[in-house]
Protein backbone atom coordinates (compact mmCIF):
# COMPACT_ATOMS: atom_id res chain seq x y z
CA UNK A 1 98.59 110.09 -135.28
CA UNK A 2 101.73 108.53 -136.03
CA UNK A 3 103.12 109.05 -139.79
CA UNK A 4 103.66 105.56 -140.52
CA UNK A 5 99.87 104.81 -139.19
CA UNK A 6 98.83 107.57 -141.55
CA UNK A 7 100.28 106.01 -144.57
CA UNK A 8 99.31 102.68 -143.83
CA UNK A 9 96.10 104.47 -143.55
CA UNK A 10 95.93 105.74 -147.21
CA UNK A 11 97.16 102.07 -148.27
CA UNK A 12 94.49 100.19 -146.58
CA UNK A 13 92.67 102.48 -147.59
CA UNK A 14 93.36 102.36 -151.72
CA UNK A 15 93.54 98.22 -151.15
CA UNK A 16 89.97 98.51 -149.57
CA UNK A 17 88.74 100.97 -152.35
CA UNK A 18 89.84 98.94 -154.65
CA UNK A 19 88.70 95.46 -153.90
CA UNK A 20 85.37 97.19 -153.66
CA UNK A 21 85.55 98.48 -157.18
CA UNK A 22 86.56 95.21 -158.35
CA UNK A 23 83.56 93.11 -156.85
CA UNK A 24 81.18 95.66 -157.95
CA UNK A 25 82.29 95.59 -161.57
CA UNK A 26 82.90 91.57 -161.72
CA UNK A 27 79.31 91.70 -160.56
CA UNK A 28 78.14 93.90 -162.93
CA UNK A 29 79.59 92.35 -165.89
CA UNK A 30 78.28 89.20 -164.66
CA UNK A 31 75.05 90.19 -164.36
CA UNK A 32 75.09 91.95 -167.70
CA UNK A 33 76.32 89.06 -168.82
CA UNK A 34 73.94 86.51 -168.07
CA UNK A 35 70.79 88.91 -168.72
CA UNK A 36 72.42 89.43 -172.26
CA UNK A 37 72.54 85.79 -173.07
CA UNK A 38 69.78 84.94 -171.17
CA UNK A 39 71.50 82.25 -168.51
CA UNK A 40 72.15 82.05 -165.01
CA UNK A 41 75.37 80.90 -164.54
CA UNK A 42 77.19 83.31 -162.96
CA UNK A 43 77.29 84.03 -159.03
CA UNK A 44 77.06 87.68 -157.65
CA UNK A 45 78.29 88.45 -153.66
CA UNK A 46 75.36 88.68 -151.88
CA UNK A 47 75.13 92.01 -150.68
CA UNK A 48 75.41 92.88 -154.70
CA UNK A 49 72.33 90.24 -155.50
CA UNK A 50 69.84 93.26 -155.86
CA UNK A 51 71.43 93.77 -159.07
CA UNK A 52 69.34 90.68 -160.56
CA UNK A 53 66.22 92.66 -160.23
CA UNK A 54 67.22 95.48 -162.46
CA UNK A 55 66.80 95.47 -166.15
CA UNK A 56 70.01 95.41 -168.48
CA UNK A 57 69.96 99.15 -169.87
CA UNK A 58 69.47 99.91 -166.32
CA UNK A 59 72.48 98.60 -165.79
CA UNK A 60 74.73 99.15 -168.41
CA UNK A 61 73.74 102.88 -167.97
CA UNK A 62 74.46 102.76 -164.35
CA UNK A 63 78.09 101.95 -164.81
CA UNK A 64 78.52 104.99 -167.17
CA UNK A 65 78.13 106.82 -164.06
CA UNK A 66 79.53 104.46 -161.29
CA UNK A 67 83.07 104.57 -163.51
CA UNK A 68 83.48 108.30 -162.54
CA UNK A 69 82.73 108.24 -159.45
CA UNK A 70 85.71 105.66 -158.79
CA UNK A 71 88.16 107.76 -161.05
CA UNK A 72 86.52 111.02 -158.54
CA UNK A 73 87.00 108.72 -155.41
CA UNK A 74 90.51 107.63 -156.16
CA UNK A 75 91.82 111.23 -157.07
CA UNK A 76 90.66 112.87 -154.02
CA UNK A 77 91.94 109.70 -151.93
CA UNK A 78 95.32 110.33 -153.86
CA UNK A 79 95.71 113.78 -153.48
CA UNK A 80 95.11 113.73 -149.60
CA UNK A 81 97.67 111.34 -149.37
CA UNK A 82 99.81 113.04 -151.69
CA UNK A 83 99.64 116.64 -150.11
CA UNK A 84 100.12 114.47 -146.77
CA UNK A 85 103.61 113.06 -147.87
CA UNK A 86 105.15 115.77 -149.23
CA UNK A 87 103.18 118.83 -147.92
CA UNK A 88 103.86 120.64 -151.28
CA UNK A 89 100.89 121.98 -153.50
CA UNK A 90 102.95 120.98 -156.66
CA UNK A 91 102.24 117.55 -156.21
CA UNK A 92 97.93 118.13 -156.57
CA UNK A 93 98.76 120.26 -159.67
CA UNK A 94 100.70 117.13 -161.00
CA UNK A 95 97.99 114.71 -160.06
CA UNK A 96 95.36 116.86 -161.22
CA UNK A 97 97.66 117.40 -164.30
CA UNK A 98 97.76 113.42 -165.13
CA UNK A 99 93.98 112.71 -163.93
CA UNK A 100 92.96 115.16 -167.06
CA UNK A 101 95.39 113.75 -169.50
CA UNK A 102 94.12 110.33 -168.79
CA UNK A 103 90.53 111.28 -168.83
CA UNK A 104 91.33 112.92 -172.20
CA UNK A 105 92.87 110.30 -174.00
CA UNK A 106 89.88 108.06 -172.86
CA UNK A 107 87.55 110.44 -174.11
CA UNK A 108 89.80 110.79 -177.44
CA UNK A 109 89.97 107.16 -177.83
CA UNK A 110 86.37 106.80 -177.50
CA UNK A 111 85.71 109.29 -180.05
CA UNK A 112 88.29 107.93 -182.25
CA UNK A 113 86.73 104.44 -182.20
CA UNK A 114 83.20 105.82 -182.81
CA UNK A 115 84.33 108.09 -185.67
CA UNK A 116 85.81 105.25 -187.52
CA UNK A 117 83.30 102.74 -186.69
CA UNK A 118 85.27 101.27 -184.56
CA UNK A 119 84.03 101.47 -181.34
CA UNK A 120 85.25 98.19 -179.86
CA UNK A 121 88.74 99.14 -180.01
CA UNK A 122 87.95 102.58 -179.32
CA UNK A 123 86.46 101.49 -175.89
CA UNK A 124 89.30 98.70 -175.13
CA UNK A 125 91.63 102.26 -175.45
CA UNK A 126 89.51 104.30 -173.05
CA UNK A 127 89.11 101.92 -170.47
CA UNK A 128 92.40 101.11 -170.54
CA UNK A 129 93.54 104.58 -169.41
CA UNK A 130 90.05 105.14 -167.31
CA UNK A 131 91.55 101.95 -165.25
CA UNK A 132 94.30 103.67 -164.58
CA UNK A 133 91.98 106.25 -163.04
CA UNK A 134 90.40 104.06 -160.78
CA UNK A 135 93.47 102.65 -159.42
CA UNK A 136 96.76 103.68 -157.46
CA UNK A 137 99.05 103.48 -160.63
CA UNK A 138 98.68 107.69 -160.29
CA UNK A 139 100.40 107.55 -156.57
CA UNK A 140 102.98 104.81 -157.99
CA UNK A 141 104.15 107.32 -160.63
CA UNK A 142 103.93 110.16 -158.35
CA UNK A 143 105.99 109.80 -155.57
CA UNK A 144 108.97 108.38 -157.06
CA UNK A 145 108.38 111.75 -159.39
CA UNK A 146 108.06 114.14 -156.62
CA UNK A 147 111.35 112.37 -154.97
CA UNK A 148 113.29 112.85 -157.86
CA UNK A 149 112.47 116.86 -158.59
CA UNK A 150 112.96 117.04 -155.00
CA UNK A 151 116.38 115.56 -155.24
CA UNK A 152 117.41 117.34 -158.24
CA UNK A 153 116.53 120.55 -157.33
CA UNK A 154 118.90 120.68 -153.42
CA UNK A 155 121.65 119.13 -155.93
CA UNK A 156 121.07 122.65 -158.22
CA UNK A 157 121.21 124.83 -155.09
């Protein structure tokens, strides 16, 4: 296959992850959000209307586990296309490197905001940095990265 298919491959491919992530947790929410307050006002996708049936701790519990599986999903996703760019094992140690210190300070803030009572803010922190997890923003910091200590190191040679 072509390079530039490949790539546009991985894109499409993030984009598609992605806008699936997005209507599954706007569904979610809304659905949490109208069995919390007891309404029906808001309007789930179809193929997401199942969600209706199950109770809210069901839910809410589910999405502890769903949030993962994204942050999982979009790391391996990452580092295939990652390795695929630059062919260079350095890069996956980098990725894996950042996916850990983001999942860290999540799990810091969390604890943080629990410790002091807090947990609100505590949880606005760590799913601030968990989104970044479950998105692209690794590969956007990434490659520009793995250009530059590429270019810097045939300038020390």
């Amino acid at each position: 296959m072509n390079r530039k298919i490949k790539i546009a491959f991985f894109i499409l491919l993030l984009l598609l992850l992605g806008f699936f992530r997005e209507t599954l947790f706007v569904s979610i929410n809304s659905v949490l959000y109208d069995k919390f307050h007891n309404e029906n006002n808001h309007h789930v996708v179809w193929c997401l209307s199942f969600l209706n049936l199950l109770s809210y701790q069901t839910i809410y519990i589910t999405k502890w586990f769903i949030t993962p599986f994204f942050a999982f999903t979009y790391w391996l996703i990452q580092k295939k296309f990652l390795f695929f760019l630059f062919n260079d094992k350095r890069i996956e140690q980098w990725l894996g490197i950042l996916y850990l210190s983001l999942f860290l300070l999540a799990g810091i803030f969390l604890l943080i905001g629990w410790a002091f009572g807090n947990m609100d803010s505590g949880y606005t922190f760590s799913r601030l940095f968990m989104g970044l997890l479950q998105s692209p923003a690794p590969c956007m910091i990434l490659i520009p990265a793995m250009y530059l200590y590429r270019k810097t190191n045939i300038n020390q040679q």
